[in-house]
Amino acid sequence: ETGVTQTPRHLVMGMTNKKSLKCEQHLGHNAMYWYKQSAKKPLELMFVYNFKEQTENNSVPSRFSPECPNSSHLFLHLHTLQPEDSALYLCASSQDHGETQYFGPGTRLLVL
Amino acid sequence: GQNIDQPTEMTATEGAIVQINCTYQTSGFNGLFWYQQHAGEAPTFLSYNVLDGLEEKGRFSSFLSRSKGYSYLLLKELQMKDSASYLCAALTGGGNKLTFGTGTQLKVEL
């Protein structure tokens, strides 16, 4: 595996479900990011981690809970989501803050 | 707040040249990125400008004017595979945050 991988690629969940999105980077980077991409809207930064420490929470609702156990792995735990949370969730990594970010293929989430 | 503006859609002919403009109004500007995103795929890095001027990389070039809050991406010798969304993004917040525009959907026609 190379680059940034994300699983699952597609996810359908009900509003009462709990699920997790996984991201893994094989680039030896120190910073990792979660973004949300909705139709007709810009990519929205959600969370930033640097050396496993959260450095940015962009006013994200608490129903989204990130976890970064090490510099290579990043999770996004989802619970009691709303239909408007349906979107493409993209993970990215960079060597350090301020450097080029490399994106994973994303998880297409549908909340029913 | 942060504001990034770019045209929503553009159409160009195969073999031609197209320029995609981006204007930004941000606080703590550190640099300007361009990404390409094909439908259903991840954004891929194209270019990064920190200083004023033109950066050329093969068929793609990117320009930045910090004083004017303006950038453009120039695509030469257009190919059908260049049909994609082109995302302009400003690095702000001391290098901690990447703020994206809505993207310009480019359609290359025969």
PDB file of C-alpha atoms in Angstrom:
ATOM      1  CA  GLU A   1       0.000   0.000   0.000  1.00  0.00           C
ATOM      2  CA  THR A   2       1.256   3.451  -0.829  1.00  0.00           C
ATOM      3  CA  GLY A   3       0.083   6.983  -0.148  1.00  0.00           C
ATOM      4  CA  VAL A   4      -3.032   7.616   1.902  1.00  0.00           C
ATOM      5  CA  THR A   5      -5.705   4.930   2.190  1.00  0.00           C
ATOM      6  CA  GLN A   6      -9.215   5.181   3.617  1.00  0.00           C
ATOM      7  CA  THR A   7     -11.780   2.574   4.593  1.00  0.00           C
ATOM      8  CA  PRO A   8     -14.562   2.026   3.986  1.00  0.00           C
ATOM      9  CA  ARG A   9     -14.928   3.705   0.603  1.00  0.00           C
ATOM     10  CA  HIS A  10     -18.723   3.817   0.924  1.00  0.00           C
ATOM     11  CA  LEU A  11     -20.902   3.782   4.030  1.00  0.00           C
ATOM     12  CA  VAL A  12     -24.656   3.928   4.595  1.00  0.00           C
ATOM     13  CA  MET A  13     -25.826   4.387   8.171  1.00  0.00           C
ATOM     14  CA  GLY A  14     -28.946   5.216  10.098  1.00  0.00           C
ATOM     15  CA  MET A  15     -29.139   8.172  12.437  1.00  0.00           C
ATOM     16  CA  THR A  16     -28.867   5.939  15.519  1.00  0.00           C
ATOM     17  CA  ASN A  17     -25.865   3.942  14.305  1.00  0.00           C
ATOM     18  CA  LYS A  18     -22.263   4.195  15.432  1.00  0.00           C
ATOM     19  CA  LYS A  19     -19.550   3.747  12.841  1.00  0.00           C
ATOM     20  CA  SER A  20     -15.897   4.651  12.364  1.00  0.00           C
ATOM     21  CA  LEU A  21     -13.899   5.851   9.376  1.00  0.00           C
ATOM     22  CA  LYS A  22     -10.267   4.830   9.127  1.00  0.00           C
ATOM     23  CA  CYS A  23      -7.350   6.571   7.466  1.00  0.00           C
ATOM     24  CA  GLU A  24      -3.789   5.297   7.148  1.00  0.00           C
ATOM     25  CA  GLN A  25      -0.825   7.072   5.596  1.00  0.00           C
ATOM     26  CA  HIS A  26       2.295   5.283   4.388  1.00  0.00           C
ATOM     27  CA  LEU A  27       4.318   8.435   3.700  1.00  0.00           C
ATOM     28  CA  GLY A  28       6.049   8.932   7.049  1.00  0.00           C
ATOM     29  CA  HIS A  29       4.206  12.201   7.585  1.00  0.00           C
ATOM     30  CA  ASN A  30       3.667  13.892  10.943  1.00  0.00           C
ATOM     31  CA  ALA A  31       0.419  15.785  10.321  1.00  0.00           C
ATOM     32  CA  MET A  32      -2.995  14.352   9.451  1.00  0.00           C
ATOM     33  CA  TYR A  33      -6.310  16.023   8.599  1.00  0.00           C
ATOM     34  CA  TRP A  34     -10.026  15.295   8.237  1.00  0.00           C
ATOM     35  CA  TYR A  35     -12.065  17.249   5.657  1.00  0.00           C
ATOM     36  CA  LYS A  36     -15.741  17.199   4.684  1.00  0.00           C
ATOM     37  CA  GLN A  37     -16.735  17.730   1.042  1.00  0.00           C
ATOM     38  CA  SER A  38     -20.411  18.375   0.295  1.00  0.00           C
ATOM     39  CA  ALA A  39     -21.891  18.969  -3.135  1.00  0.00           C
ATOM     40  CA  LYS A  40     -21.457  22.542  -4.403  1.00  0.00           C
ATOM     41  CA  LYS A  41     -19.523  23.543  -1.258  1.00  0.00           C
ATOM     42  CA  PRO A  42     -15.804  24.002  -0.601  1.00  0.00           C
ATOM     43  CA  LEU A  43     -13.757  21.390   1.162  1.00  0.00           C
ATOM     44  CA  GLU A  44     -14.202  22.095   4.884  1.00  0.00           C
ATOM     45  CA  LEU A  45     -11.386  21.424   7.318  1.00  0.00           C
ATOM     46  CA  MET A  46     -12.640  19.486  10.357  1.00  0.00           C
ATOM     47  CA  PHE A  47      -9.658  18.408  12.446  1.00  0.00           C
ATOM     48  CA  VAL A  48      -5.866  18.661  12.365  1.00  0.00           C
ATOM     49  CA  TYR A  49      -3.399  16.428  14.185  1.00  0.00           C
ATOM     50  CA  ASN A  50       0.327  16.987  14.452  1.00  0.00           C
ATOM     51  CA  PHE A  51       2.503  14.308  16.068  1.00  0.00           C
ATOM     52  CA  LYS A  52      -0.703  12.642  17.375  1.00  0.00           C
ATOM     53  CA  GLU A  53      -1.860  15.819  19.123  1.00  0.00           C
ATOM     54  CA  GLN A  54      -5.004  17.623  17.982  1.00  0.00           C
ATOM     55  CA  THR A  55      -4.083  21.152  16.953  1.00  0.00           C
ATOM     56  CA  GLU A  56      -7.302  22.241  15.261  1.00  0.00           C
ATOM     57  CA  ASN A  57     -11.006  21.588  15.772  1.00  0.00           C
ATOM     58  CA  ASN A  58     -12.904  23.701  13.287  1.00  0.00           C
ATOM     59  CA  SER A  59     -16.096  23.998  15.364  1.00  0.00           C
ATOM     60  CA  VAL A  60     -17.138  20.469  14.491  1.00  0.00           C
ATOM     61  CA  PRO A  61     -20.242  19.030  16.255  1.00  0.00           C
ATOM     62  CA  SER A  62     -19.480  16.507  18.978  1.00  0.00           C
ATOM     63  CA  ARG A  63     -21.223  13.719  17.035  1.00  0.00           C
ATOM     64  CA  PHE A  64     -17.912  13.572  15.135  1.00  0.00           C
ATOM     65  CA  SER A  65     -15.098  12.318  17.349  1.00  0.00           C
ATOM     66  CA  PRO A  66     -11.539  11.993  15.977  1.00  0.00           C
ATOM     67  CA  GLU A  67      -8.841   9.696  17.271  1.00  0.00           C
ATOM     68  CA  CYS A  68      -5.163   9.613  16.347  1.00  0.00           C
ATOM     69  CA  PRO A  69      -3.347   6.708  18.062  1.00  0.00           C
ATOM     70  CA  ASN A  70      -0.112   7.308  16.136  1.00  0.00           C
ATOM     71  CA  SER A  71       1.216   9.445  13.305  1.00  0.00           C
ATOM     72  CA  SER A  72       0.180   6.884  10.671  1.00  0.00           C
ATOM     73  CA  HIS A  73      -3.433   6.299  11.671  1.00  0.00           C
ATOM     74  CA  LEU A  74      -6.430   8.569  12.018  1.00  0.00           C
ATOM     75  CA  PHE A  75     -10.009   7.630  12.838  1.00  0.00           C
ATOM     76  CA  LEU A  76     -13.288   9.513  12.734  1.00  0.00           C
ATOM     77  CA  HIS A  77     -15.930   8.031  15.034  1.00  0.00           C
ATOM     78  CA  LEU A  78     -19.492   8.808  14.049  1.00  0.00           C
ATOM     79  CA  HIS A  79     -22.603   8.618  16.245  1.00  0.00           C
ATOM     80  CA  THR A  80     -26.160   9.922  15.998  1.00  0.00           C
ATOM     81  CA  LEU A  81     -25.475  11.647  12.702  1.00  0.00           C
ATOM     82  CA  GLN A  82     -27.976  13.731  10.753  1.00  0.00           C
ATOM     83  CA  PRO A  83     -28.929  13.435   7.064  1.00  0.00           C
ATOM     84  CA  GLU A  84     -27.097  16.704   6.371  1.00  0.00           C
ATOM     85  CA  ASP A  85     -23.876  14.968   7.425  1.00  0.00           C
ATOM     86  CA  SER A  86     -24.016  12.948   4.205  1.00  0.00           C
ATOM     87  CA  ALA A  87     -20.886  13.910   2.280  1.00  0.00           C
ATOM     88  CA  LEU A  88     -17.467  12.757   1.107  1.00  0.00           C
ATOM     89  CA  TYR A  89     -15.044  12.594   4.043  1.00  0.00           C
ATOM     90  CA  LEU A  90     -11.443  13.035   2.998  1.00  0.00           C
ATOM     91  CA  CYS A  91      -8.317  12.331   4.980  1.00  0.00           C
ATOM     92  CA  ALA A  92      -5.003  14.001   4.164  1.00  0.00           C
ATOM     93  CA  SER A  93      -1.468  14.020   5.487  1.00  0.00           C
ATOM     94  CA  SER A  94       1.563  16.272   5.197  1.00  0.00           C
ATOM     95  CA  GLN A  95       5.177  16.052   6.319  1.00  0.00           C
ATOM     96  CA  ASP A  96       4.578  18.896   8.741  1.00  0.00           C
ATOM     97  CA  HIS A  97       2.145  21.798   9.166  1.00  0.00           C
ATOM     98  CA  GLY A  98       2.190  24.128   6.213  1.00  0.00           C
ATOM     99  CA  GLU A  99       3.520  21.603   3.743  1.00  0.00           C
ATOM    100  CA  THR A 100       1.785  19.968   0.800  1.00  0.00           C
ATOM    101  CA  GLN A 101      -1.153  17.806   1.820  1.00  0.00           C
ATOM    102  CA  TYR A 102      -1.768  14.473   0.130  1.00  0.00           C
ATOM    103  CA  PHE A 103      -5.316  13.180   0.106  1.00  0.00           C
ATOM    104  CA  GLY A 104      -6.856   9.749   0.418  1.00  0.00           C
ATOM    105  CA  PRO A 105      -9.692   8.593  -1.882  1.00  0.00           C
ATOM    106  CA  GLY A 106     -12.365   9.478   0.675  1.00  0.00           C
ATOM    107  CA  THR A 107     -15.339   7.738   2.266  1.00  0.00           C
ATOM    108  CA  ARG A 108     -18.696   8.482   0.665  1.00  0.00           C
ATOM    109  CA  LEU A 109     -21.138   8.619   3.602  1.00  0.00           C
ATOM    110  CA  LEU A 110     -24.912   8.507   3.334  1.00  0.00           C
ATOM    111  CA  VAL A 111     -26.972   9.056   6.491  1.00  0.00           C
ATOM    112  CA  LEU A 112     -30.573   7.887   6.277  1.00  0.00           C
TER     113      LEU A 112
ATOM    114  CA  GLY B   1     -13.068  35.543   7.843  1.00  0.00           C
ATOM    115  CA  GLN B   2     -11.470  33.720   4.959  1.00  0.00           C
ATOM    116  CA  ASN B   3     -12.826  34.092   1.425  1.00  0.00           C
ATOM    117  CA  ILE B   4     -11.675  32.300  -1.715  1.00  0.00           C
ATOM    118  CA  ASP B   5     -13.363  33.037  -5.073  1.00  0.00           C
ATOM    119  CA  GLN B   6     -13.015  31.147  -8.340  1.00  0.00           C
ATOM    120  CA  PRO B   7     -15.348  30.646 -11.310  1.00  0.00           C
ATOM    121  CA  THR B   8     -17.779  27.752 -10.986  1.00  0.00           C
ATOM    122  CA  GLU B   9     -17.422  26.381 -14.502  1.00  0.00           C
ATOM    123  CA  MET B  10     -15.260  26.825 -17.595  1.00  0.00           C
ATOM    124  CA  THR B  11     -15.248  25.175 -21.003  1.00  0.00           C
ATOM    125  CA  ALA B  12     -12.265  24.975 -23.368  1.00  0.00           C
ATOM    126  CA  THR B  13     -11.214  23.168 -26.524  1.00  0.00           C
ATOM    127  CA  GLU B  14      -8.708  20.338 -26.748  1.00  0.00           C
ATOM    128  CA  GLY B  15      -5.261  21.688 -27.587  1.00  0.00           C
ATOM    129  CA  ALA B  16      -6.081  25.195 -26.376  1.00  0.00           C
ATOM    130  CA  ILE B  17      -4.882  27.184 -23.343  1.00  0.00           C
ATOM    131  CA  VAL B  18      -7.107  27.998 -20.371  1.00  0.00           C
ATOM    132  CA  GLN B  19      -6.536  30.254 -17.365  1.00  0.00           C
ATOM    133  CA  ILE B  20      -8.414  29.640 -14.122  1.00  0.00           C
ATOM    134  CA  ASN B  21      -8.418  32.630 -11.790  1.00  0.00           C
ATOM    135  CA  CYS B  22      -8.605  32.692  -8.013  1.00  0.00           C
ATOM    136  CA  THR B  23      -8.892  35.665  -5.690  1.00  0.00           C
ATOM    137  CA  TYR B  24      -8.536  35.429  -1.954  1.00  0.00           C
ATOM    138  CA  GLN B  25      -9.108  37.544   1.128  1.00  0.00           C
ATOM    139  CA  THR B  26      -7.556  35.896   4.136  1.00  0.00           C
ATOM    140  CA  SER B  27      -5.755  36.705   7.348  1.00  0.00           C
ATOM    141  CA  GLY B  28      -2.295  35.311   7.958  1.00  0.00           C
ATOM    142  CA  PHE B  29      -1.641  34.214   4.362  1.00  0.00           C
ATOM    143  CA  ASN B  30       1.239  31.765   3.946  1.00  0.00           C
ATOM    144  CA  GLY B  31       0.871  30.471   0.390  1.00  0.00           C
ATOM    145  CA  LEU B  32      -1.478  29.287  -2.356  1.00  0.00           C
ATOM    146  CA  PHE B  33      -2.109  25.713  -3.507  1.00  0.00           C
ATOM    147  CA  TRP B  34      -3.807  24.330  -6.606  1.00  0.00           C
ATOM    148  CA  TYR B  35      -5.286  20.830  -6.640  1.00  0.00           C
ATOM    149  CA  GLN B  36      -6.976  18.798  -9.385  1.00  0.00           C
ATOM    150  CA  GLN B  37      -9.936  16.577  -8.528  1.00  0.00           C
ATOM    151  CA  HIS B  38     -11.556  14.171 -10.959  1.00  0.00           C
ATOM    152  CA  ALA B  39     -15.126  13.138 -10.196  1.00  0.00           C
ATOM    153  CA  GLY B  40     -15.256  10.570  -7.410  1.00  0.00           C
ATOM    154  CA  GLU B  41     -11.520  10.772  -6.743  1.00  0.00           C
ATOM    155  CA  ALA B  42      -9.144  12.397  -4.258  1.00  0.00           C
ATOM    156  CA  PRO B  43      -7.733  15.875  -4.886  1.00  0.00           C
ATOM    157  CA  THR B  44      -4.194  15.641  -6.251  1.00  0.00           C
ATOM    158  CA  PHE B  45      -1.522  18.289  -5.746  1.00  0.00           C
ATOM    159  CA  LEU B  46      -0.623  20.466  -8.741  1.00  0.00           C
ATOM    160  CA  SER B  47       1.321  23.474  -7.471  1.00  0.00           C
ATOM    161  CA  TYR B  48       2.272  25.656  -4.512  1.00  0.00           C
ATOM    162  CA  ASN B  49       3.187  29.346  -4.683  1.00  0.00           C
ATOM    163  CA  VAL B  50       4.689  31.243  -1.769  1.00  0.00           C
ATOM    164  CA  LEU B  51       6.427  34.126  -3.535  1.00  0.00           C
ATOM    165  CA  ASP B  52       5.067  36.394  -6.249  1.00  0.00           C
ATOM    166  CA  GLY B  53       5.588  35.204  -9.780  1.00  0.00           C
ATOM    167  CA  LEU B  54       5.081  32.314 -12.138  1.00  0.00           C
ATOM    168  CA  GLU B  55       5.909  28.683 -11.371  1.00  0.00           C
ATOM    169  CA  GLU B  56       6.012  26.409 -14.412  1.00  0.00           C
ATOM    170  CA  LYS B  57       5.643  22.651 -14.275  1.00  0.00           C
ATOM    171  CA  GLY B  58       5.188  20.985 -17.641  1.00  0.00           C
ATOM    172  CA  ARG B  59       1.832  21.893 -19.197  1.00  0.00           C
ATOM    173  CA  PHE B  60       0.683  23.542 -15.958  1.00  0.00           C
ATOM    174  CA  SER B  61       1.816  26.910 -14.587  1.00  0.00           C
ATOM    175  CA  SER B  62       0.657  28.846 -11.535  1.00  0.00           C
ATOM    176  CA  PHE B  63       0.979  32.544 -10.777  1.00  0.00           C
ATOM    177  CA  LEU B  64       0.695  34.461  -7.521  1.00  0.00           C
ATOM    178  CA  SER B  65       0.403  38.142  -6.646  1.00  0.00           C
ATOM    179  CA  ARG B  66       0.304  38.544  -2.877  1.00  0.00           C
ATOM    180  CA  SER B  67      -0.320  42.291  -3.035  1.00  0.00           C
ATOM    181  CA  LYS B  68      -3.414  41.751  -5.189  1.00  0.00           C
ATOM    182  CA  GLY B  69      -4.656  38.599  -3.458  1.00  0.00           C
ATOM    183  CA  TYR B  70      -4.730  36.886  -6.844  1.00  0.00           C
ATOM    184  CA  SER B  71      -3.578  33.634  -8.386  1.00  0.00           C
ATOM    185  CA  TYR B  72      -4.181  31.780 -11.607  1.00  0.00           C
ATOM    186  CA  LEU B  73      -3.592  28.297 -12.948  1.00  0.00           C
ATOM    187  CA  LEU B  74      -2.635  28.096 -16.622  1.00  0.00           C
ATOM    188  CA  LEU B  75      -3.176  24.861 -18.506  1.00  0.00           C
ATOM    189  CA  LYS B  76      -1.573  24.528 -21.951  1.00  0.00           C
ATOM    190  CA  GLU B  77      -2.152  21.997 -24.747  1.00  0.00           C
ATOM    191  CA  LEU B  78      -5.381  20.888 -23.135  1.00  0.00           C
ATOM    192  CA  GLN B  79      -6.234  17.204 -23.208  1.00  0.00           C
ATOM    193  CA  MET B  80      -9.569  15.493 -22.603  1.00  0.00           C
ATOM    194  CA  LYS B  81      -8.188  14.023 -19.383  1.00  0.00           C
ATOM    195  CA  ASP B  82      -7.788  17.567 -18.019  1.00  0.00           C
ATOM    196  CA  SER B  83     -11.576  17.703 -17.562  1.00  0.00           C
ATOM    197  CA  ALA B  84     -11.818  17.941 -13.773  1.00  0.00           C
ATOM    198  CA  SER B  85     -12.450  20.314 -10.892  1.00  0.00           C
ATOM    199  CA  TYR B  86      -9.548  22.640 -10.039  1.00  0.00           C
ATOM    200  CA  LEU B  87      -9.364  23.717  -6.413  1.00  0.00           C
ATOM    201  CA  CYS B  88      -7.662  26.871  -5.215  1.00  0.00           C
ATOM    202  CA  ALA B  89      -6.620  26.800  -1.543  1.00  0.00           C
ATOM    203  CA  ALA B  90      -4.950  29.368   0.709  1.00  0.00           C
ATOM    204  CA  LEU B  91      -2.668  28.344   3.546  1.00  0.00           C
ATOM    205  CA  THR B  92      -3.476  30.454   6.590  1.00  0.00           C
ATOM    206  CA  GLY B  93      -3.422  30.390  10.361  1.00  0.00           C
ATOM    207  CA  GLY B  94       0.344  30.211  10.652  1.00  0.00           C
ATOM    208  CA  GLY B  95       0.451  27.328   8.194  1.00  0.00           C
ATOM    209  CA  ASN B  96      -2.040  25.283  10.152  1.00  0.00           C
ATOM    210  CA  LYS B  97      -5.129  25.630   7.953  1.00  0.00           C
ATOM    211  CA  LEU B  98      -5.881  25.142   4.276  1.00  0.00           C
ATOM    212  CA  THR B  99      -8.975  27.082   3.157  1.00  0.00           C
ATOM    213  CA  PHE B 100     -10.441  25.920  -0.144  1.00  0.00           C
ATOM    214  CA  GLY B 101     -12.511  27.614  -2.818  1.00  0.00           C
ATOM    215  CA  THR B 102     -15.545  25.827  -4.239  1.00  0.00           C
ATOM    216  CA  GLY B 103     -13.535  24.639  -7.238  1.00  0.00           C
ATOM    217  CA  THR B 104     -13.742  25.378 -10.966  1.00  0.00           C
ATOM    218  CA  GLN B 105     -15.248  22.594 -13.047  1.00  0.00           C
ATOM    219  CA  LEU B 106     -13.315  22.530 -16.339  1.00  0.00           C
ATOM    220  CA  LYS B 107     -14.791  20.767 -19.330  1.00  0.00           C
ATOM    221  CA  VAL B 108     -12.489  20.091 -22.276  1.00  0.00           C
ATOM    222  CA  GLU B 109     -14.303  19.568 -25.572  1.00  0.00           C
ATOM    223  CA  LEU B 110     -13.194  18.324 -28.980  1.00  0.00           C
TER     224      LEU B 110
END
